[in-house]
Structure formats: C-alpha cells, structure tokens
Amino acid sequence: MSNTASSTSVPTSAPAVGGPGLPQVRRLVTEIPGPRSRALAERHRQAVSAAVSTTMPVFAAAAGGGVLVDVDGNSFIDFGCGIAVTTVGNAAPAVVEAVGAQAAAFTHTAYMTTPYEAYVAVAEKLTALTPGDFPKKAMLVNSGAEAVENAVKVARRATGRDAVVVFDHAFHGRTNLTMAMTAKAAPYKTGFGPFAGEIYRAPLSYPYRDGLTGAEAAKRAIERIEAQIGADQVAALVIEPIQGEGGFIVPAPGFLAALLEWCHAHGAVFIADEIQSGVARTGAMFACEHEGVVPDLVTIAKGVAGGLPLSAVVGRADLMDVPQPGGLGGTYGGNPVACAAALAVLDTIESDDLVARARAIETRLLAALTSLKEKDPRVGDVRGRGAMIALELVDPSTGEPDGALAKRIAAQAHANGVILLTCGTWGNVIRLLPPLSISDELLDDGMGVVADAFAACA
Ligand code: PLZ
C-alpha cells in the first residue's frame, strides 16, 4: 500500500468533542481492540518506530470528565490520566476555551525574542503556589525532563559544584542527563549510554520493603552520600516526594525533612521533582507539603497545563537569578498556548477546590483497595496520597515482586473498559491516577473492574 493510501484516515463512529459533556459511562460496543483501533495499530506498525510502544490497545477519539472514548466508540474509565496529566479532566472547558482564544491571538513568538503576559502570569502563579515564603522566581520549558535538566543547571551554577544525588527507583526523564538520573535500566537506559557524569544514587526510604523509619532511612542515605561523594561536593539532591514511575513509593515520615536539613547544613540545593506528584494530585498543591518540607527548587510539569507541553522550575530567587542572562531558555519554552492552558488549569483547581476533591478520591480508593488487600494476599501494600494511589503486588509465599500478575491484571482491566497503568522497578505496582473530574460512580465502577480482574487472574 502506498503511503498516501495508508494515511487516509479511518472513519470513526466516536464523538469528535470531548470534555465533561461526554456520557460518563463505561461502555464497550466492540471487542477490544475494535476494528478501527486494529486498523490504526497496523498503520502504527508501518509508520511509527517500534521503540515507541503503547499501553492501551485502542486509539483515542475523545475524552473528558472521567472517560476516554476510542475510535470504535468504546468508552473507558480513565484511571491513567495520560500519566497524571489531565488532572482537571481531559478537554476541560476552561482549558479548551483558553487554548482557543490564545491560539487565535498568536501561537508563538518565542518568549526569548518577544515576551508576552501569559508567561509572566504563569510564573507569578507558580511562585505564589509553591511552598516557601521567601522570594521566588520561575522559568518555563516544555517537558518534565527539560525542567529537571534546568533545575540541575541552576543548582550547579549557583553552588559551583558538580555532584547530583538521586535515589533508588527514581524517574526523572529520558534525555541524556535525566536518563543518568533515572534508576531503572530497561527500557529507559538500555543501550543508550554513555550517560552524563557526576550523578550518584542513594538509597530511598521504602517503608514496605526496608521497614526503616524516616530518620533511619535518611541516616543510611546521608552516610552513603558523605562517604561516596563528600558533603562539600554536592550541588543538588533531586528527589520525588512521592515516587511516580518508581512505584508510588511514599517515604517514611521525616525522611524528606532530614534530607532537606542535611542539604541546608552543607550548602546543597534540595530539588523536589513534583512532575508527577504536583499540582493538586496528592490532595495538596505539592506533595512535599504533606511533610512540611519547603524545597529550594521545585520541578513542575504534567498536570500544570492540562496536557499542553509546559514545565517549570520554580524556587529561591537567589538561586534562579544566578545563571547568566541567556543561560536558560529554549525556542518553545513557555509557549503562549501552553501558558494559557496552565492559567486555566490553575484557576479551575482553585474554583472547583480540586485539592479537596483529590482527598475525597483518596478516601474512596483506599477504602476499596484496603478491603481488596484484606481478601487477597497478593496485594502486599496499598499506598499513596490523593488521586495517586497504588497497589504493590507480590508472591504471597515469598514477598517477591510479581510483575507478571500486575501485567495480567492491567490487561484484564483494559479488556473490560478501564485504563489502568502499572509502574515500579519490577513492574509489579498498579497505579491509580484518575482525573479529579471523575465522578464517584465511575470511581466505584472502575474499582469493581479492578477487583474482578484480581478474581479473574487467580
Ligand atoms: N520526573 C517524577 O514522573 C515523567 C514518564 C513516562 P517528561 N513520568 C512519565 C515515560 O515512560 O516516559 C516524569 C516524572 C518525574 C520527570 C518526568 C519526565 O517528564 O515530561 O516525560 O519528560
């Protein structure tokens, strides 16, 4: 088939308009994947790099509220949120409107050549929303990895030091520097080296597996850092306050605070990577707030712009102002359409009190999952905060991670109309990341599907 013929688009029976107006139901009208998704999958195989793999077997047509409708008209409950991105809901009306208006005015100027208000407004909002009552500044880029890269640039420039401390199970991105910072080899790093230098890994607090208190786990990490790097060599310590890809690991209370204290005692910059955990996701604007921790710098992306590519480094003005003018930037950084989306997202979070909604979702999910854990010894741990909740699956006889089971359960949920993601170093963690716009009915229905999947995978 010629390229022209094969790129003719597949007719779709699905709605062209998403947002909360979509029927908020789980409804399968074809086998999964349906014929249109299968045809698109074949085109994917022909045209897209085999290295780009997909979790779901279906192609999206519209999404909103708590559902995603595929090109065959199947309506899925969205427990994935595009990996923690569509926090205010997909195609949220305020975001759609803001994006349309900004796109009609201008789509791009390059802030570095001709600045515009929306960038400044996002910086003002983020400096106000992040923890800390000291003067703060922000800079905007496009992806999570790019934010992490820039936070490290700021920390290195401000301290005049090279070493960066990261943690076991960490995920910070797929660029060269952030691959080095990411812990898991396959699929993120295998064969992609050599990696950036001066990245050092310390042990995390992982209460379910190490049984240590926060203070004990911090002592273990600090001893490692001091022995293997030297306290006066550390530019920055970069940590996810609740790990994302690494398995939704919530460190024991006090762990983050002890590390922050150590950073300040030794002139290192404490960087909270809140790319997955930030922006109302965990029932606080930022996850470090649960621990009363005020980072020097915060990296923000994902949920901040409703799916438009935008990320930020926000934090201490005395650090953010150190790099030379022109030292930070990028062609698309803080794109006006993405900034307009972010302003709409941040307004929606405030006006709809989505931080409180995330807490209510936590209560509902934890109740369902705790009862699942009581019945099923393969559920080793239930953890997380807000709408960032996970189940760690194990072989009950050995406690060993059971990644194969997580994979089967996720596949079973997909086949029954729930978008469900896994994570964790061993792939044995099922993570729930619903949009905060999801209804209680859909949450309960989705949890029922997950419970049935456990039964079906006996
Ligand atoms: N830091 C904490 O969670 C992205 C990655 C999915 P980018 N997480 C989803 C995948 O397989 O690539 C993430 C994160 C944390 C940094 C990043 C990187 O963000 O926007 O994907 O670059």
Coordinates of C-alpha atoms and ligand atoms in Angstrom, one line a residue:
M1 CA 0.0 0.0 0.0
S2 CA 1.3 3.5 -0.8
N3 CA 1.9 6.0 1.9
T4 CA -0.8 8.2 0.6
A5 CA -3.4 5.5 0.6
S6 CA -2.4 4.2 4.0
S7 CA -2.6 7.6 5.6
T8 CA -6.3 8.1 4.6
S9 CA -7.9 8.5 8.0
V10 CA -10.1 5.7 9.4
P11 CA -13.7 6.8 9.6
T12 CA -14.7 7.0 13.3
S13 CA -18.1 6.5 15.0
A14 CA -16.8 8.2 18.1
P15 CA -17.6 11.7 19.2
A16 CA -15.4 14.5 17.9
V17 CA -15.9 16.6 21.0
G18 CA -14.7 15.6 24.4
G19 CA -14.9 17.3 27.8
P20 CA -17.3 16.6 30.7
G21 CA -20.3 16.6 28.3
L22 CA -19.3 13.0 27.2
P23 CA -21.6 10.4 28.6
Q24 CA -19.9 9.4 31.9
V25 CA -20.2 5.7 31.5
R26 CA -18.1 2.6 30.9
R27 CA -19.5 1.0 27.7
L28 CA -17.9 -1.4 25.3
V29 CA -19.6 -1.7 21.9
T30 CA -16.9 -3.8 20.1
E31 CA -14.4 -6.4 21.0
I32 CA -11.2 -4.7 22.4
P33 CA -9.5 -3.5 20.3
G34 CA -12.2 -2.8 17.8
P35 CA -11.8 -2.8 14.0
R36 CA -10.8 0.9 13.8
S37 CA -8.2 0.6 16.5
R38 CA -6.8 -2.5 14.8
A39 CA -6.5 -0.7 11.5
L40 CA -4.7 2.2 13.2
A41 CA -2.5 -0.2 15.1
E42 CA -1.4 -1.6 11.7
R43 CA -0.6 1.9 10.5
H44 CA 1.3 2.5 13.7
R45 CA 3.3 -0.7 13.0
Q46 CA 4.1 0.6 9.5
A47 CA 5.0 4.2 10.3
V48 CA 6.0 4.6 13.9
S49 CA 9.3 3.5 15.4
A50 CA 9.0 0.1 17.1
A51 CA 10.7 1.7 20.1
V52 CA 7.5 3.8 20.8
S53 CA 5.2 1.3 22.5
T54 CA 1.7 1.9 23.8
T55 CA -0.1 0.6 26.9
M56 CA -3.6 0.6 25.6
P57 CA -4.6 -1.4 22.6
V58 CA -7.1 1.3 21.5
F59 CA -6.8 4.7 19.8
A60 CA -8.4 7.7 21.4
A61 CA -11.1 9.8 19.8
A62 CA -12.4 12.0 22.7
A63 CA -12.0 12.2 26.4
G64 CA -13.4 14.2 29.3
G65 CA -14.8 14.0 32.9
G66 CA -13.7 10.5 33.8
V67 CA -13.9 8.7 30.5
L68 CA -12.0 8.2 27.2
V69 CA -13.8 7.1 24.1
D70 CA -11.9 5.2 21.5
V71 CA -12.3 5.4 17.7
D72 CA -14.7 2.4 17.8
G73 CA -17.0 4.2 20.3
N74 CA -15.9 2.2 23.3
S75 CA -16.0 4.3 26.5
F76 CA -13.3 3.6 29.0
I77 CA -12.9 4.7 32.6
D78 CA -9.7 6.7 32.8
F79 CA -7.5 5.7 35.7
G80 CA -4.4 6.8 33.9
C81 CA -5.0 10.5 33.0
G82 CA -2.3 10.4 30.3
I83 CA 0.2 9.6 33.1
A84 CA -1.0 12.1 35.7
V85 CA -1.5 14.9 33.2
T86 CA -5.2 15.6 32.7
T87 CA -5.8 16.3 36.4
V88 CA -8.6 18.9 35.8
G89 CA -10.1 16.5 33.2
N90 CA -9.4 16.0 29.6
A91 CA -10.5 18.8 27.3
A92 CA -11.7 20.7 30.4
P93 CA -13.9 23.5 29.1
A94 CA -11.9 26.3 30.7
V95 CA -8.7 24.9 29.1
V96 CA -10.3 24.4 25.7
E97 CA -11.6 28.0 25.8
A98 CA -8.3 29.5 26.9
V99 CA -6.3 27.5 24.3
G100 CA -8.7 28.5 21.5
A101 CA -8.5 32.2 22.4
Q102 CA -4.7 32.2 22.7
A103 CA -4.3 30.2 19.5
A104 CA -6.5 32.7 17.7
A105 CA -4.4 35.6 19.0
F106 CA -0.9 34.2 18.4
T107 CA 0.5 30.7 18.7
H108 CA 4.2 31.6 19.2
T109 CA 6.6 34.4 19.3
A110 CA 9.5 32.7 21.3
Y111 CA 9.4 34.3 24.7
M112 CA 13.2 34.9 24.4
T113 CA 12.6 37.2 21.4
T114 CA 9.3 38.8 22.0
P115 CA 7.8 38.2 25.5
Y116 CA 4.1 38.1 26.4
E117 CA 2.0 38.3 29.5
A118 CA 0.8 34.7 29.9
Y119 CA 4.4 33.5 30.6
V120 CA 4.8 36.1 33.3
A121 CA 1.4 35.3 34.7
V122 CA 2.2 31.6 35.0
A123 CA 5.5 32.5 36.7
E124 CA 3.6 34.7 39.2
K125 CA 1.1 31.9 39.9
L126 CA 3.6 29.2 40.4
T127 CA 5.9 31.3 42.6
A128 CA 2.9 32.0 44.7
L129 CA 1.6 28.4 44.9
T130 CA 4.9 26.6 45.6
P131 CA 5.8 26.2 49.3
G132 CA 8.1 28.8 51.0
D133 CA 7.6 32.4 51.9
F134 CA 10.9 33.6 50.5
P135 CA 11.3 35.5 47.2
K136 CA 10.8 33.0 44.3
K137 CA 11.3 33.0 40.6
A138 CA 10.3 30.7 37.8
M139 CA 11.5 29.6 34.3
L140 CA 9.4 27.7 31.8
V141 CA 10.2 24.9 29.4
N142 CA 8.4 22.1 27.6
S143 CA 8.8 18.7 29.2
G144 CA 9.4 17.2 32.6
A145 CA 12.9 16.1 31.7
E146 CA 13.7 19.6 30.5
A147 CA 12.6 21.1 33.8
V148 CA 14.8 18.6 35.7
E149 CA 17.8 19.5 33.4
N150 CA 17.3 23.2 34.1
A151 CA 16.9 22.7 37.8
V152 CA 20.3 20.9 37.8
K153 CA 21.8 23.7 35.7
V154 CA 20.7 26.3 38.2
A155 CA 21.9 24.3 41.2
R156 CA 25.3 23.6 39.6
R157 CA 25.8 27.2 38.6
A158 CA 24.7 28.5 41.9
T159 CA 26.8 26.2 44.0
G160 CA 29.8 25.9 41.7
R161 CA 29.7 22.1 42.4
D162 CA 29.1 19.2 40.1
A163 CA 27.7 16.2 42.0
V164 CA 24.0 15.5 41.9
V165 CA 22.4 12.9 44.3
V166 CA 19.4 10.9 43.1
F167 CA 17.7 7.9 44.6
D168 CA 16.9 4.3 44.0
H169 CA 13.8 3.7 41.9
A170 CA 13.9 7.4 40.7
F171 CA 12.4 8.5 37.4
H172 CA 13.5 11.9 36.1
G173 CA 13.2 11.6 32.3
R174 CA 14.7 10.2 29.1
T175 CA 17.2 12.9 28.0
N176 CA 20.9 12.2 28.5
L177 CA 21.2 13.8 31.9
T178 CA 17.9 12.6 33.1
M179 CA 18.5 9.0 31.9
A180 CA 21.5 9.1 34.1
M181 CA 19.3 10.3 37.0
T182 CA 16.6 7.6 36.3
A183 CA 17.2 4.4 38.1
K184 CA 15.6 1.7 36.0
A185 CA 17.7 0.4 33.1
A186 CA 15.1 -1.4 30.9
P187 CA 13.5 0.1 28.9
Y188 CA 14.7 3.6 29.7
K189 CA 18.5 3.3 29.5
T190 CA 19.5 0.0 28.0
G191 CA 22.0 0.6 25.2
F192 CA 21.6 4.4 25.3
G193 CA 24.9 5.3 27.2
P194 CA 27.3 6.8 27.9
F195 CA 25.4 8.7 30.4
A196 CA 26.0 12.1 31.9
G197 CA 28.6 12.1 34.7
E198 CA 28.5 13.2 38.4
I199 CA 25.2 11.5 39.1
Y200 CA 25.2 9.5 42.3
R201 CA 22.5 7.2 43.6
A202 CA 21.5 6.9 47.3
P203 CA 19.1 4.5 49.0
L204 CA 15.5 5.7 49.2
S205 CA 13.1 5.3 52.1
Y206 CA 10.8 2.4 51.0
P207 CA 8.8 1.6 54.1
Y208 CA 7.1 -1.5 52.7
R209 CA 10.4 -3.1 51.8
D210 CA 13.0 -1.6 54.2
G211 CA 11.0 -1.3 57.4
L212 CA 13.1 1.7 58.4
T213 CA 11.8 4.9 60.0
G214 CA 12.3 8.1 58.1
A215 CA 15.2 9.1 60.3
E216 CA 16.9 5.7 59.9
A217 CA 16.5 5.8 56.1
A218 CA 17.8 9.3 56.0
K219 CA 20.8 8.4 58.1
R220 CA 21.6 5.5 55.7
A221 CA 21.3 7.8 52.6
I222 CA 23.4 10.6 54.2
E223 CA 26.1 8.1 55.2
R224 CA 26.3 6.9 51.7
I225 CA 26.4 10.5 50.3
E226 CA 29.1 11.6 52.7
A227 CA 31.3 8.5 52.2
Q228 CA 31.0 8.2 48.4
I229 CA 30.7 11.9 47.3
G230 CA 31.7 14.2 50.1
A231 CA 29.2 16.7 51.6
D232 CA 31.1 19.7 50.1
Q233 CA 30.9 18.3 46.6
V234 CA 27.1 18.0 46.3
A235 CA 25.4 20.6 44.1
A236 CA 21.9 19.2 44.5
L237 CA 19.8 16.4 45.8
V238 CA 16.9 15.6 43.5
I239 CA 14.0 13.6 44.9
E240 CA 10.4 12.8 44.0
P241 CA 8.4 13.5 47.3
I242 CA 6.3 10.6 46.2
Q243 CA 7.9 8.5 43.5
G244 CA 6.0 8.1 40.3
E245 CA 7.3 5.6 37.8
G246 CA 9.3 4.0 40.6
G247 CA 6.2 2.6 42.3
F248 CA 4.3 5.4 44.1
I249 CA 6.7 5.0 47.0
V250 CA 5.8 7.3 49.9
P251 CA 8.9 7.8 52.0
A252 CA 8.6 7.2 55.8
P253 CA 7.7 10.4 57.7
G254 CA 10.7 12.6 58.4
F255 CA 12.9 11.2 55.6
L256 CA 12.4 14.2 53.3
A257 CA 12.8 16.7 56.1
A258 CA 16.1 15.1 57.3
L259 CA 17.5 15.3 53.8
L260 CA 16.4 18.9 53.4
E261 CA 18.1 19.7 56.7
W262 CA 21.3 18.0 55.5
C263 CA 21.3 19.9 52.3
H264 CA 21.0 23.2 54.1
A265 CA 23.7 22.3 56.5
H266 CA 26.1 21.5 53.6
G267 CA 25.2 24.1 51.0
A268 CA 23.5 21.7 48.6
V269 CA 20.3 22.6 46.8
F270 CA 17.2 20.5 47.6
I271 CA 15.2 19.9 44.4
A272 CA 11.7 18.4 44.7
D273 CA 10.7 16.7 41.4
E274 CA 7.0 17.2 41.7
I275 CA 6.4 16.5 38.0
Q276 CA 4.1 13.6 38.8
S277 CA 3.1 14.4 42.3
G278 CA 2.4 18.1 42.0
V279 CA -0.5 20.3 41.1
A280 CA -3.2 19.1 43.4
R281 CA -2.7 15.4 42.5
T282 CA -2.0 14.2 46.1
G283 CA -4.5 16.3 48.0
A284 CA -2.1 19.2 48.4
M285 CA -0.9 21.6 45.8
F286 CA 2.5 19.9 46.1
A287 CA 3.3 16.6 47.7
C288 CA 6.2 17.9 49.8
E289 CA 3.6 20.0 51.8
H290 CA 2.3 16.8 53.4
E291 CA 5.7 16.5 55.1
G292 CA 6.1 20.2 55.8
V293 CA 9.1 20.3 53.5
V294 CA 10.0 23.5 51.7
P295 CA 12.3 22.7 48.8
D296 CA 14.8 25.2 47.3
L297 CA 13.6 24.4 43.8
V298 CA 10.6 22.5 42.5
T299 CA 10.1 21.0 39.1
I300 CA 6.6 21.0 37.7
A301 CA 5.1 19.6 34.6
K302 CA 2.3 17.1 33.6
G303 CA -0.9 18.3 35.5
V304 CA 0.0 22.0 35.2
A305 CA -1.2 22.6 31.7
G306 CA -4.0 20.0 31.1
G307 CA -1.9 18.1 28.5
L308 CA -0.3 21.0 26.7
P309 CA 3.5 20.7 26.9
L310 CA 4.6 23.0 29.7
S311 CA 7.0 22.6 32.6
A312 CA 8.7 24.8 35.1
V313 CA 11.5 25.2 37.5
V314 CA 10.3 27.3 40.5
G315 CA 12.1 28.3 43.6
R316 CA 14.5 30.5 45.5
A317 CA 15.1 33.7 43.6
D318 CA 18.7 33.9 44.9
L319 CA 19.4 30.6 43.1
M320 CA 17.2 31.2 40.0
D321 CA 18.9 34.5 39.3
V322 CA 22.5 33.2 39.3
P323 CA 22.8 31.8 35.7
Q324 CA 24.0 34.4 33.2
P325 CA 21.3 36.1 31.1
G326 CA 20.5 33.9 28.1
G327 CA 21.8 30.9 30.1
L328 CA 18.3 29.4 30.4
G329 CA 15.7 29.2 27.7
G330 CA 14.6 27.4 24.6
T331 CA 12.6 28.1 21.4
Y332 CA 9.2 26.8 22.7
G333 CA 9.8 27.3 26.5
G334 CA 6.6 28.7 28.0
N335 CA 4.7 28.6 24.7
P336 CA 1.7 31.0 24.9
V337 CA -0.9 28.4 24.2
A338 CA 0.5 26.1 26.9
C339 CA 0.7 29.1 29.3
A340 CA -3.0 30.0 28.6
A341 CA -3.9 26.4 29.3
A342 CA -1.9 26.5 32.6
L343 CA -3.6 29.6 33.8
A344 CA -7.0 27.9 33.1
V345 CA -5.9 24.8 34.9
L346 CA -4.7 26.7 38.0
D347 CA -7.9 28.7 38.0
T348 CA -10.0 25.5 37.7
I349 CA -8.1 23.8 40.6
E350 CA -8.9 26.8 42.8
S351 CA -12.5 27.4 41.7
D352 CA -13.5 23.7 41.8
D353 CA -11.5 23.1 45.0
L354 CA -9.8 20.1 43.3
V355 CA -7.3 19.8 46.2
A356 CA -10.2 18.7 48.4
R357 CA -11.5 16.5 45.6
A358 CA -8.2 14.7 45.5
R359 CA -8.5 14.0 49.2
A360 CA -12.0 12.7 48.8
I361 CA -10.8 10.4 46.0
E362 CA -8.1 9.1 48.3
T363 CA -10.6 8.1 50.9
R364 CA -12.8 6.3 48.4
L365 CA -9.9 4.5 46.7
L366 CA -8.2 3.5 49.9
A367 CA -11.4 2.0 51.3
A368 CA -11.9 -0.2 48.2
L369 CA -8.2 -1.2 48.0
T370 CA -7.8 -1.9 51.7
S371 CA -10.7 -4.3 51.5
L372 CA -9.1 -5.9 48.4
K373 CA -5.8 -6.3 50.3
E374 CA -7.6 -7.9 53.3
K375 CA -9.0 -10.6 50.9
D376 CA -6.1 -11.1 48.6
P377 CA -2.6 -11.8 50.0
R378 CA -1.1 -11.0 46.6
V379 CA -1.7 -7.3 47.4
G380 CA 1.4 -6.7 49.5
D381 CA 0.9 -2.9 50.0
V382 CA -1.6 -0.2 49.4
R383 CA -0.1 3.3 49.4
G384 CA -0.2 6.8 48.1
R385 CA -2.0 10.1 48.6
G386 CA -4.9 11.8 47.0
A387 CA -5.6 10.6 43.5
M388 CA -2.1 9.0 43.3
I389 CA -2.7 5.5 44.9
A390 CA -1.1 2.2 44.2
L391 CA -1.1 -1.5 44.9
E392 CA 2.2 -3.4 45.1
L393 CA 1.7 -7.0 44.0
V394 CA 3.8 -9.8 45.4
D395 CA 4.1 -13.6 45.5
P396 CA 2.4 -14.2 48.9
S397 CA 4.7 -17.1 49.8
T398 CA 8.0 -15.2 49.2
G399 CA 7.1 -11.5 49.2
E400 CA 8.9 -11.2 45.9
P401 CA 7.5 -8.6 43.4
D402 CA 5.0 -10.1 40.9
G403 CA 5.3 -8.0 37.8
A404 CA 3.6 -10.7 35.6
L405 CA 0.5 -10.6 37.8
A406 CA 0.3 -6.8 37.5
K407 CA 0.6 -7.1 33.8
R408 CA -2.3 -9.6 33.6
I409 CA -4.5 -7.6 35.9
A410 CA -3.9 -4.4 33.8
A411 CA -4.7 -6.3 30.6
Q412 CA -7.8 -7.7 32.1
A413 CA -8.9 -4.2 33.2
H414 CA -8.2 -2.8 29.7
A415 CA -10.3 -5.6 28.1
N416 CA -13.2 -4.6 30.5
G417 CA -13.1 -0.9 29.9
V418 CA -10.7 0.6 32.4
I419 CA -7.4 2.4 31.5
L420 CA -5.0 1.1 34.1
L421 CA -1.3 1.7 34.3
T422 CA 1.5 -0.2 36.1
C423 CA 4.8 1.1 37.4
G424 CA 7.7 0.2 39.7
T425 CA 11.2 -1.1 39.3
W426 CA 9.8 -4.6 38.9
G427 CA 6.7 -3.6 37.1
N428 CA 4.6 -5.0 40.0
V429 CA 2.8 -1.9 41.0
I430 CA -0.7 -1.0 39.8
R431 CA -1.2 2.7 40.0
L432 CA -4.4 4.7 40.0
L433 CA -4.3 8.2 38.6
P434 CA -7.9 9.3 37.9
P435 CA -8.6 12.8 36.8
L436 CA -10.0 14.9 39.6
S437 CA -13.1 15.5 37.4
I438 CA -14.1 11.8 37.7
S439 CA -17.5 11.0 39.3
D440 CA -17.8 8.8 42.4
E441 CA -19.9 6.4 40.3
L442 CA -17.1 5.9 37.8
L443 CA -14.5 5.5 40.5
D444 CA -16.6 2.8 42.1
D445 CA -17.4 1.1 38.8
G446 CA -13.7 1.2 37.9
M447 CA -12.6 -0.2 41.2
G448 CA -15.2 -3.0 40.7
V449 CA -13.5 -3.9 37.4
V450 CA -10.1 -3.9 39.1
A451 CA -11.4 -6.2 41.8
D452 CA -12.9 -8.5 39.2
A453 CA -9.6 -8.5 37.4
F454 CA -7.9 -9.8 40.6
A455 CA -10.5 -12.6 40.8
A456 CA -10.1 -13.4 37.1
C457 CA -6.3 -13.7 37.5
A458 CA -6.5 -16.2 40.3
Ligands
PLZ1 N1 10.0 13.4 36.6 C1 8.8 12.5 38.5 O1 7.1 11.3 36.5 C2 7.6 11.6 33.7 C3 7.2 9.1 32.0 C4 6.6 8.2 31.1 P1 8.6 14.1 30.8 N2 6.8 10.4 34.0 C5 6.2 9.7 33.0 C6 7.7 7.6 30.2 O2 7.7 6.3 30.0 O3 8.5 8.3 29.7 C7 8.4 12.2 34.7 C8 8.2 12.1 36.1 C9 9.0 12.7 37.0 C10 10.3 13.6 35.3 C11 9.5 13.0 34.3 C12 9.8 13.3 32.9 O4 8.8 14.1 32.3 O5 7.6 15.2 30.5 O6 8.1 12.8 30.3 O7 9.9 14.5 30.2

